Coordinates of C-alpha atoms in Angstrom, one line a residue:
M1 CA -87.4 38.2 9.2
N2 CA -88.4 35.6 11.3
N3 CA -86.2 35.4 13.9
N4 CA -87.2 33.5 16.2
I5 CA -87.8 30.6 13.0
A6 CA -84.8 28.0 13.4
C7 CA -83.7 25.7 10.7
M8 CA -81.2 23.1 11.2
Y9 CA -78.7 22.1 8.5
L10 CA -77.8 18.4 8.0
R11 CA -74.8 17.1 5.8
L12 CA -73.0 13.3 5.6
S13 CA -70.2 13.1 3.1
R14 CA -69.2 9.1 1.9
E15 CA -65.5 10.9 0.2
D16 CA -64.2 12.8 3.1
G17 CA -64.7 9.6 5.4
D18 CA -67.8 10.8 7.8
V19 CA -69.2 7.7 7.8
S20 CA -69.4 6.9 11.8
E21 CA -72.6 6.3 13.3
S22 CA -72.3 9.2 15.3
N23 CA -72.2 11.5 11.5
S24 CA -75.6 10.0 10.7
I25 CA -78.2 11.8 9.6
S26 CA -80.8 10.9 11.8
N27 CA -78.1 11.2 14.5
Q28 CA -77.6 15.1 13.6
R29 CA -81.2 15.1 13.6
Q30 CA -81.4 13.7 17.2
I31 CA -79.0 16.2 18.7
I32 CA -80.5 19.1 17.1
K33 CA -83.8 18.6 18.2
S34 CA -82.7 18.4 21.4
Y35 CA -81.0 21.4 21.9
A36 CA -83.8 23.0 20.1
K37 CA -86.4 21.5 22.6
E38 CA -84.3 22.3 25.3
N39 CA -83.4 26.0 24.8
G40 CA -87.3 26.7 23.9
I41 CA -85.9 27.3 19.8
N42 CA -89.1 27.0 17.4
L43 CA -87.0 24.2 15.3
S44 CA -89.7 25.1 11.8
F45 CA -87.6 24.0 9.1
E46 CA -84.5 20.8 7.3
Y47 CA -82.3 21.0 5.3
A48 CA -80.3 17.8 4.8
D49 CA -77.4 16.9 2.1
D50 CA -76.8 13.0 1.9
G51 CA -73.6 12.3 0.1
F52 CA -72.7 15.5 -0.8
S53 CA -68.7 16.7 0.4
G54 CA -67.7 19.4 2.6
S55 CA -64.8 20.9 0.9
N56 CA -67.1 23.1 -1.1
F57 CA -70.6 24.4 -1.0
D58 CA -72.2 23.2 -4.4
R59 CA -74.7 21.3 -2.2
P60 CA -78.3 21.5 -3.7
N61 CA -80.0 21.6 -0.1
F62 CA -77.6 24.0 1.2
K63 CA -78.4 26.4 -2.1
R64 CA -81.4 26.0 -0.9
M65 CA -81.3 27.1 2.8
I66 CA -79.6 30.2 1.2
E67 CA -82.1 31.1 -1.2
D68 CA -84.7 30.6 2.0
L69 CA -82.9 32.7 4.0
N70 CA -82.7 35.6 1.7
A71 CA -86.5 36.0 1.7
G72 CA -86.3 35.6 5.2
R73 CA -87.8 32.6 6.3
F74 CA -86.2 32.1 9.4
G75 CA -83.8 33.6 11.6
I76 CA -81.8 31.0 13.2
I77 CA -79.5 28.4 11.7
I78 CA -78.6 24.9 13.3
V79 CA -75.7 22.7 13.5
K80 CA -74.3 19.7 14.6
D81 CA -70.8 21.1 14.2
L82 CA -69.1 23.4 12.1
S83 CA -67.7 20.7 9.9
R84 CA -71.3 19.3 8.6
F85 CA -71.8 23.2 7.8
G86 CA -68.7 23.1 5.5
R87 CA -64.8 22.2 5.3
D88 CA -63.6 25.2 3.3
Y89 CA -62.9 27.4 6.1
I90 CA -62.5 30.4 3.5
E91 CA -66.2 29.8 2.5
S92 CA -67.0 29.1 5.8
G93 CA -65.5 32.3 7.3
K94 CA -67.5 34.1 4.6
Y95 CA -70.5 32.8 5.7
L96 CA -69.7 33.0 9.5
Q97 CA -67.5 36.2 9.6
R98 CA -69.9 38.6 6.9
I99 CA -72.2 36.9 5.2
F100 CA -74.8 35.8 8.5
P101 CA -74.0 39.1 10.5
E102 CA -74.6 41.3 7.8
K103 CA -78.5 39.8 7.8
G104 CA -79.0 39.1 11.2
I105 CA -78.4 35.4 11.6
R106 CA -77.9 33.7 14.6
F107 CA -75.9 31.0 13.6
I108 CA -75.2 27.5 16.5
S109 CA -72.9 25.2 16.3
I110 CA -73.8 22.4 19.2
N111 CA -70.9 20.5 19.0
D112 CA -68.5 23.6 19.2
N113 CA -70.2 25.4 21.9
Y114 CA -70.7 27.9 19.2
D115 CA -73.6 30.6 19.3
S116 CA -73.2 33.6 17.7
D117 CA -75.1 36.1 19.9
N118 CA -73.3 35.6 22.6
A119 CA -69.8 34.8 21.3
D120 CA -67.2 37.5 21.8
V121 CA -65.0 38.8 19.6
S122 CA -62.1 36.2 19.9
D123 CA -65.0 33.3 19.4
T124 CA -65.6 34.4 15.8
H125 CA -62.8 36.1 14.6
L126 CA -60.0 33.4 16.3
I127 CA -61.6 30.7 17.7
L128 CA -63.7 30.0 14.8
P129 CA -61.4 30.2 11.8
I130 CA -58.8 28.2 13.4
R131 CA -61.6 25.7 13.8
N132 CA -63.1 25.7 10.3
F133 CA -59.3 25.8 9.0
I134 CA -58.6 22.4 11.1
N135 CA -61.7 20.9 9.1
D136 CA -60.7 21.7 5.6
S137 CA -57.3 20.2 6.9
Y138 CA -58.8 17.0 7.6
C139 CA -61.1 17.2 4.3
R140 CA -57.8 17.5 2.1
D141 CA -55.9 15.0 4.2
I142 CA -58.7 12.6 3.4
S143 CA -58.5 13.5 -0.3
M144 CA -54.9 12.6 0.4
K145 CA -55.5 9.3 1.1
V146 CA -58.5 8.9 -0.6
K147 CA -55.8 9.6 -4.2
S148 CA -53.2 7.6 -2.8
S149 CA -55.2 4.6 -2.5
K150 CA -56.7 4.8 -5.6
E151 CA -53.0 5.0 -7.4
V152 CA -52.3 2.1 -5.6
K153 CA -55.0 0.0 -7.3
R154 CA -54.3 1.6 -10.1
K155 CA -51.0 0.2 -10.0
N156 CA -51.9 -3.4 -8.9
G157 CA -53.8 -3.3 -12.5
E158 CA -57.2 -3.0 -10.8
F159 CA -59.8 -1.2 -12.2
I160 CA -61.1 1.7 -10.1
G161 CA -64.0 3.3 -12.4
S162 CA -67.7 3.9 -11.7
F163 CA -68.8 1.7 -14.4
A164 CA -67.3 -1.0 -16.3
P165 CA -66.3 -0.1 -20.1
F166 CA -69.0 -1.3 -22.9
G167 CA -68.4 -5.3 -23.5
Y168 CA -67.0 -5.6 -20.0
K169 CA -69.0 -6.1 -16.3
K170 CA -67.6 -5.9 -12.7
D171 CA -66.9 -9.5 -11.3
S172 CA -69.6 -10.4 -8.5
K173 CA -66.7 -11.1 -6.4
N174 CA -64.7 -8.8 -6.9
K175 CA -65.6 -5.4 -7.8
H176 CA -62.0 -4.0 -9.5
K177 CA -61.6 -6.8 -11.8
L178 CA -63.3 -6.9 -15.8
V179 CA -65.4 -9.6 -16.7
V180 CA -66.8 -9.9 -20.3
D181 CA -70.3 -9.3 -20.2
T182 CA -71.5 -11.9 -22.9
E183 CA -74.5 -10.1 -23.8
V184 CA -72.5 -7.1 -26.0
S185 CA -68.9 -8.9 -26.0
H186 CA -69.8 -9.4 -30.0
I187 CA -70.7 -6.0 -30.4
V188 CA -67.6 -5.2 -30.0
S189 CA -66.0 -8.0 -31.4
R190 CA -68.0 -6.6 -34.6
I191 CA -67.0 -3.5 -35.1
F192 CA -63.4 -4.2 -34.9
D193 CA -63.7 -7.4 -37.6
M194 CA -66.2 -4.3 -39.8
K195 CA -63.1 -1.8 -39.5
I196 CA -60.7 -4.7 -41.0
E197 CA -63.0 -5.3 -43.8
G198 CA -62.8 -1.6 -44.8
Y199 CA -66.0 -0.1 -43.5
S200 CA -65.7 3.4 -42.8
S201 CA -66.9 4.4 -39.0
K202 CA -70.1 5.9 -39.9
A203 CA -70.7 2.9 -42.0
I204 CA -70.4 0.8 -39.2
A205 CA -72.4 2.9 -37.1
D206 CA -75.3 2.9 -39.6
F207 CA -75.4 -0.7 -39.8
L208 CA -75.4 -1.1 -36.3
N209 CA -78.2 1.4 -35.8
S210 CA -80.1 -0.7 -38.9
I211 CA -80.1 -3.9 -36.6
G212 CA -81.0 -2.3 -33.3
T213 CA -77.7 -2.9 -31.8
V214 CA -77.7 -1.3 -28.3
T215 CA -75.5 1.3 -27.3
P216 CA -73.5 1.6 -24.4
S217 CA -75.6 3.7 -22.5
R218 CA -78.8 2.6 -23.3
H219 CA -77.3 -1.1 -22.4
K220 CA -76.3 0.4 -18.8
E221 CA -79.6 1.8 -18.4
N222 CA -81.3 -1.0 -18.9
K223 CA -79.0 -2.6 -16.3
G224 CA -80.4 -0.4 -14.0
D225 CA -77.6 1.8 -13.6
N226 CA -78.0 5.3 -12.9
F227 CA -75.3 7.8 -14.2
N228 CA -74.0 10.5 -16.9
T229 CA -71.5 8.9 -19.8
G230 CA -70.0 10.4 -22.6
F231 CA -71.6 8.1 -24.5
I232 CA -75.5 9.5 -24.2
I233 CA -76.3 11.3 -27.2
K234 CA -79.8 11.8 -29.3
D235 CA -82.5 9.2 -29.8
A236 CA -79.0 6.3 -28.2
K237 CA -78.3 6.1 -31.5
W238 CA -74.6 4.9 -32.7
D239 CA -72.5 7.3 -34.4
A240 CA -69.0 7.1 -35.9
K241 CA -66.8 8.8 -32.9
M242 CA -68.4 6.0 -30.4
V243 CA -67.2 3.5 -32.8
N244 CA -63.7 5.3 -32.8
R245 CA -63.6 5.3 -29.2
V246 CA -64.3 1.6 -29.0
I247 CA -61.4 0.8 -31.6
S248 CA -58.9 2.7 -29.9
N249 CA -59.8 1.8 -26.6
K250 CA -57.1 -0.8 -25.1
V251 CA -59.1 -2.2 -22.3
Y252 CA -60.2 -4.6 -25.4
I253 CA -57.3 -6.7 -25.7
G254 CA -56.6 -6.9 -21.6
I255 CA -54.9 -3.3 -20.9
L256 CA -56.1 -1.4 -18.6
E257 CA -55.5 2.7 -19.5
Q258 CA -56.3 5.0 -15.9
G259 CA -55.2 8.0 -14.6
K260 CA -56.4 9.7 -18.0
T261 CA -57.8 12.8 -15.7
A262 CA -57.0 14.4 -12.2
K263 CA -59.3 16.7 -10.4
L264 CA -57.6 20.4 -9.9
N265 CA -57.8 20.3 -6.2
Y266 CA -59.8 18.6 -3.8
K267 CA -61.9 21.8 -3.4
S268 CA -62.6 21.9 -6.9
K269 CA -64.8 19.2 -9.1
R270 CA -62.9 20.3 -12.8
E271 CA -60.7 17.6 -13.8
V272 CA -57.8 18.1 -16.1
E273 CA -56.1 15.9 -18.9
V274 CA -53.2 14.4 -17.3
A275 CA -50.0 13.6 -20.4
K276 CA -50.1 10.0 -21.1
D277 CA -46.3 9.4 -19.2
D278 CA -48.0 10.2 -16.3
W279 CA -51.2 7.1 -17.2
S280 CA -51.1 3.6 -15.6
I281 CA -51.0 1.3 -17.8
V282 CA -51.1 -2.5 -16.7
E283 CA -51.1 -5.4 -19.3
N284 CA -52.9 -8.6 -18.7
T285 CA -55.5 -7.3 -16.1
H286 CA -58.2 -9.4 -17.6
E287 CA -59.5 -11.5 -20.0
S288 CA -59.9 -9.6 -23.8
I289 CA -62.4 -9.5 -26.4
V290 CA -60.0 -9.1 -29.5
S291 CA -57.0 -10.1 -30.1
K292 CA -53.8 -8.2 -30.4
S293 CA -53.3 -8.5 -34.2
V294 CA -56.7 -7.7 -34.5
F295 CA -56.9 -4.8 -32.5
A296 CA -53.7 -3.5 -34.4
L297 CA -54.9 -3.7 -37.7
A298 CA -58.4 -2.1 -36.6
N299 CA -56.3 1.3 -35.3
K300 CA -54.5 0.7 -38.5
M301 CA -56.9 1.0 -40.8
L302 CA -59.0 3.4 -38.2
F303 CA -56.4 6.3 -39.5
R304 CA -56.9 5.4 -43.8
D305 CA -58.8 7.7 -45.6
V306 CA -61.7 5.9 -46.0
K307 CA -64.8 7.0 -47.7
A308 CA -68.2 5.9 -46.3
S309 CA -70.4 3.8 -49.4
K310 CA -73.5 2.6 -49.5
E311 CA -71.7 -0.6 -51.1
N312 CA -69.5 -3.0 -49.8
P313 CA -65.8 -2.1 -48.9
S314 CA -63.5 -3.0 -51.7
I315 CA -60.9 -5.4 -50.9
L316 CA -58.4 -3.3 -51.4
S317 CA -60.5 -0.2 -49.7
G318 CA -57.5 1.9 -47.5
M319 CA -54.8 -0.2 -49.0
L320 CA -53.8 2.3 -51.9
Y321 CA -52.0 5.7 -51.5
C322 CA -50.6 7.0 -54.9
K323 CA -46.1 6.8 -54.7
D324 CA -45.4 10.0 -55.5
C325 CA -47.6 12.6 -54.0
G326 CA -48.5 10.0 -50.6
S327 CA -52.0 10.6 -51.4
P328 CA -55.0 8.3 -51.1
M329 CA -56.0 6.6 -54.1
I330 CA -60.0 6.7 -55.1
R331 CA -62.6 4.4 -56.7
R332 CA -64.3 4.9 -59.8
K333 CA -66.5 3.1 -61.3
V334 CA -67.3 3.9 -65.2
K335 CA -70.0 2.3 -67.4
S336 CA -68.5 0.3 -70.7
K337 CA -70.0 -2.1 -72.8
D338 CA -68.9 -5.3 -71.3
G339 CA -70.8 -3.3 -67.9
Y340 CA -68.7 -1.6 -65.8
N341 CA -64.8 -0.6 -65.4
I342 CA -63.5 -0.6 -61.4
F343 CA -59.8 1.9 -61.6
Y344 CA -58.0 3.9 -59.0
I345 CA -56.4 7.3 -59.3
C346 CA -55.2 9.8 -57.3
S347 CA -56.9 11.8 -55.0
E348 CA -54.8 15.0 -54.6
Y349 CA -55.1 15.2 -58.2
N350 CA -59.2 14.5 -58.6
I351 CA -59.6 17.2 -55.9
K352 CA -56.9 20.2 -56.5
G353 CA -55.4 19.5 -60.2
K354 CA -52.4 18.8 -58.8
C355 CA -49.6 15.1 -58.7
T356 CA -51.1 13.7 -62.2
R357 CA -53.7 11.1 -62.1
H358 CA -51.9 7.5 -61.9
S359 CA -54.9 5.6 -63.2
V360 CA -54.9 1.4 -62.7
K361 CA -57.7 -0.5 -63.0
E362 CA -58.5 -2.6 -60.0
D363 CA -57.9 -6.4 -62.1
Y364 CA -54.8 -4.9 -62.7
I365 CA -53.8 -4.2 -58.9
M366 CA -55.4 -7.3 -58.0
G367 CA -53.8 -9.8 -60.0
A368 CA -50.0 -8.1 -59.2
T369 CA -51.6 -8.3 -54.9
I370 CA -52.4 -12.3 -55.1
H371 CA -48.9 -12.6 -57.2
A372 CA -46.4 -10.0 -55.0
L373 CA -48.3 -12.1 -51.3
N374 CA -47.8 -15.4 -52.4
D375 CA -44.7 -14.7 -53.2
Y376 CA -43.9 -12.9 -50.1
L377 CA -45.7 -15.8 -47.7
S378 CA -43.6 -18.4 -49.8
K379 CA -40.4 -17.0 -48.8
Y380 CA -41.7 -15.8 -45.8
N381 CA -42.5 -19.8 -44.6
E382 CA -39.2 -21.2 -46.2
L383 CA -37.0 -18.5 -44.2
L384 CA -39.0 -19.8 -40.8
K385 CA -38.7 -23.6 -41.5
K386 CA -35.6 -23.4 -42.0
V387 CA -34.8 -21.0 -39.2
S388 CA -36.5 -23.6 -36.5
N389 CA -34.1 -26.3 -37.2
L390 CA -31.3 -24.0 -36.0
D391 CA -30.5 -23.7 -31.6
V392 CA -31.4 -19.5 -32.2
S393 CA -30.7 -19.7 -28.4
K394 CA -26.8 -18.8 -29.2
F395 CA -27.1 -16.0 -31.1
T396 CA -27.3 -12.2 -29.6
I397 CA -28.3 -9.0 -31.0
S398 CA -25.9 -5.8 -30.4
V399 CA -28.0 -2.7 -30.5
D400 CA -26.3 0.6 -31.8
F401 CA -28.5 3.6 -30.9
E402 CA -25.2 6.1 -31.5
S403 CA -26.5 7.7 -34.9
L404 CA -29.8 8.4 -33.4
N405 CA -28.1 9.7 -30.1
E406 CA -25.9 12.2 -32.0
E407 CA -28.9 12.9 -34.3
K408 CA -30.4 13.9 -31.2
K409 CA -28.0 16.2 -29.3
K410 CA -27.4 18.0 -32.7
Y411 CA -31.0 19.5 -32.3
E412 CA -30.8 19.9 -28.9
R413 CA -27.7 22.1 -29.7
L414 CA -29.4 23.8 -32.3
R415 CA -32.0 24.8 -30.0
Q416 CA -29.9 26.0 -27.1
S417 CA -28.1 28.2 -29.5
L418 CA -31.5 30.1 -30.6
Y419 CA -31.5 31.7 -27.2
M420 CA -28.6 33.4 -28.1
D421 CA -29.3 33.8 -31.7
L422 CA -32.6 36.0 -30.5
E423 CA -30.3 37.9 -27.5
E424 CA -28.0 39.0 -30.9
E425 CA -31.3 39.8 -32.1
L426 CA -29.8 37.6 -35.4
I427 CA -33.8 36.2 -35.7
T428 CA -36.7 37.5 -34.8
T429 CA -39.3 36.3 -32.5
E430 CA -41.5 34.7 -35.1
E431 CA -38.5 33.0 -36.4
F432 CA -37.3 31.9 -33.3
E433 CA -40.5 30.4 -31.9
R434 CA -40.9 28.6 -35.4
F435 CA -37.2 27.4 -35.2
R436 CA -37.7 25.9 -31.5
K437 CA -40.9 24.3 -32.6
N438 CA -39.2 22.7 -35.1
Y439 CA -36.4 21.2 -33.2
L440 CA -38.1 20.1 -31.0
L441 CA -40.8 18.0 -32.9
K442 CA -37.4 16.6 -34.6
I443 CA -36.3 15.7 -31.3
R444 CA -39.5 13.6 -30.2
E445 CA -39.8 12.1 -33.4
I446 CA -35.9 11.2 -32.7
E447 CA -36.9 10.0 -29.1
K448 CA -40.0 8.3 -30.2
Q449 CA -37.6 6.4 -33.0
I450 CA -35.2 5.1 -30.3
I451 CA -38.4 3.8 -28.0
T452 CA -39.7 2.0 -31.3
K453 CA -36.4 0.6 -31.7
Q454 CA -35.8 -1.0 -28.7
N455 CA -39.8 -2.5 -28.4
I456 CA -39.0 -4.1 -31.6
V457 CA -35.6 -5.4 -30.6
E458 CA -37.2 -7.3 -27.3
E459 CA -39.4 -8.7 -29.5
L460 CA -36.8 -9.9 -31.3
K461 CA -35.0 -11.1 -28.1
E462 CA -38.3 -12.8 -27.3
K463 CA -38.1 -15.0 -30.4
I464 CA -34.9 -15.9 -30.6
S465 CA -34.9 -17.4 -26.6
D466 CA -37.7 -19.5 -27.4
K467 CA -37.1 -21.6 -30.6
G468 CA -40.2 -22.6 -30.6
S469 CA -41.9 -18.9 -31.3
F470 CA -41.1 -18.6 -35.0
V471 CA -42.6 -21.7 -35.8
S472 CA -45.9 -20.8 -33.6
D473 CA -45.6 -18.2 -35.8
I474 CA -45.7 -19.7 -39.5
I475 CA -48.3 -18.2 -41.5
P476 CA -50.5 -20.8 -44.0
D477 CA -50.3 -20.4 -47.9
V478 CA -52.8 -17.8 -49.6
E479 CA -54.5 -20.1 -52.2
E480 CA -53.9 -19.6 -56.0
G481 CA -56.4 -16.9 -57.5
T482 CA -57.7 -15.6 -54.4
L483 CA -57.1 -13.2 -52.1
S484 CA -58.6 -12.2 -48.5
R485 CA -59.0 -8.6 -46.7
L486 CA -57.6 -10.1 -44.0
S487 CA -54.5 -11.7 -45.1
L488 CA -54.3 -8.3 -47.4
V489 CA -54.3 -6.2 -44.1
S490 CA -52.6 -9.0 -42.0
F491 CA -49.2 -8.6 -43.9
V492 CA -49.5 -5.7 -46.5
D493 CA -49.3 -2.0 -44.5
R494 CA -49.8 0.0 -48.0
I495 CA -49.8 -0.2 -52.0
E496 CA -48.3 2.3 -53.8
I497 CA -49.0 3.3 -57.2
G498 CA -46.9 5.0 -59.8
E499 CA -46.9 5.8 -63.7
D500 CA -47.3 3.3 -66.0
N501 CA -49.1 0.7 -63.7
A502 CA -45.7 0.6 -61.5
I503 CA -46.6 -1.0 -58.3
N504 CA -44.7 -0.8 -54.9
F505 CA -45.8 -2.5 -51.9
V506 CA -45.0 -2.3 -48.8
F507 CA -44.8 -4.8 -46.0
N508 CA -45.4 -4.8 -42.3
N509 CA -43.1 -7.8 -40.6
I510 CA -39.8 -6.6 -42.9
E511 CA -38.0 -6.5 -39.9
T512 CA -39.3 -10.2 -39.0
V513 CA -37.7 -11.4 -42.6
N514 CA -34.3 -9.6 -42.3
L515 CA -33.9 -11.2 -39.1
M516 CA -34.7 -14.9 -40.0
Q517 CA -32.0 -13.6 -43.0
A518 CA -29.6 -12.6 -40.9
I519 CA -29.6 -15.9 -38.7
L520 CA -28.9 -18.3 -41.5
D521 CA -26.7 -15.9 -43.0
T522 CA -24.4 -15.6 -39.3
E523 CA -25.0 -19.5 -39.4
S524 CA -24.0 -20.4 -42.7
K525 CA -20.6 -18.8 -42.1
K526 CA -20.2 -20.4 -38.0
D527 CA -17.7 -23.2 -39.6
K528 CA -15.3 -19.9 -40.3
V529 CA -15.2 -18.6 -37.1
S530 CA -11.9 -20.9 -35.1
D531 CA -13.9 -20.5 -32.0
T532 CA -17.1 -22.8 -32.3
N533 CA -18.6 -22.4 -28.9
K534 CA -18.7 -18.2 -29.3
A535 CA -22.0 -17.2 -29.8
N536 CA -22.9 -16.4 -32.9
L537 CA -23.5 -11.9 -33.1
F538 CA -25.9 -9.8 -35.6
T539 CA -26.3 -6.3 -35.2
I540 CA -29.7 -4.2 -36.1
G541 CA -28.9 -1.2 -38.0
K542 CA -28.0 2.0 -37.3
A543 CA -30.4 4.2 -38.6
Y544 CA -34.6 3.4 -38.0
G545 CA -36.3 1.5 -40.9
K546 CA -33.5 0.0 -42.3
A547 CA -34.0 -3.8 -40.5
V548 CA -30.5 -5.7 -39.9
E549 CA -27.0 -4.9 -41.6
I550 CA -25.0 -7.8 -42.2
S551 CA -22.0 -8.1 -44.4
T552 CA -23.9 -10.2 -46.8
P553 CA -26.7 -9.2 -48.9
K554 CA -30.1 -8.2 -47.7
L555 CA -33.4 -10.7 -48.8
A556 CA -35.5 -9.3 -51.2
V557 CA -39.0 -9.9 -51.3
G558 CA -42.1 -7.8 -52.5
G559 CA -41.0 -5.2 -54.3
V560 CA -41.9 -3.6 -57.6
C561 CA -44.6 -5.5 -60.0

């Protein structure tokens, strides 16, 4: 080993607050060279990690220095101070107190006035660890301040990501604000439109590739950004997973969801997923690319079992389900004397032989759908016009969650009783785990129903408070004898096919229809109330799924054709 040959180690971090001129790489270099010259040390090697944190030793040039040390290329290491060497007091102590002494390496920290050649036991085993601990504490303190600063920015709706999502770019005047990137925003809109039209995610990806559409990773590369992203794949081609990520990202409706991952601690680079309840979610932070209604429809179709096909999707794609088993209906095209017959059958019957065939012709479904949708929208518009003439601001909504809360308490009691049953050996460990899991799922389902019901109530309250809100949502009539894909997916949730060509239509906004009917029914009783100035009251039903409970019969729409 060349004991008289020395190396200098330089480090500057942009993450832990080392931004002052005194800690710059050039300043460190100058101090070390001056020290080596004054003390007659042969300084032959330099290792510098610019932009790397001292909280760990995962630094490229530090690793190269250790490799050269093991190869015996030098015998002295000089740093400006201990914090430049590292801020992890445990790892720093390992090198300074065990590894370097074992290999006969002389370690010099200039500003700390430490030289292992003439240091006594107290310097090496007492003073040095204390200084390393102080450096480590400083790093932890900086990490907490940075984390706190980011959290404040998230809550204020400021974008803190390194790179803007596909379809957006950072505002040139404010890097924490997103603006629409007109170069590629049309691609995002096209993806949402195709999903609503019934295309599978793979079919959308294939289409984008066929017309040479730029991918998110390639677009950022074209912009000159040097980065790694989860969108990068071989040959920079679109695939179904990339399409799904675009469709499910709420950033495209002006909502920022941040804080989805977090580092284990300030010393680790490993990231873990954060529970959704702890995400930072802020609405209306930037201009949306698609409307909320389009986003909702596209995501609804995202979870439908739509089969990839070379042909354009059917207008009924992803909408038909077996009424008996709930499985999707599959499309079949059979040659006939007149050309082709198109019909649908139950997928469960087709694949496993279970359920029954439920065969029905496409033409029959189309005719029934046009009739049902026209009838539904006609009644919807009729109610809408009547409600628009009322002073709905006088109405209030009474919400009753008693039945749901009671049901939740019941499952909580059952879950608690399992522990006693297990202790008394009334049930096995396997049964305990199975029951506990089932009860927990039930409780979470009920909590979800309560939250969903609360959201519906808030939306209805907003509509009731603003007389014009109903009017602004007037839906144009569907042209007689025709059916558009947008009209279908906007107002129909699913079409259930039963035996003997029985068809049941499940509409999306039946709650709104029942609400309007309840308002009109309550208004008709106004004259019977002695106190005419008293606010009219109607109650949303106890069980979720029952839209509005009133004493008069509910409005019936759609139904079986």
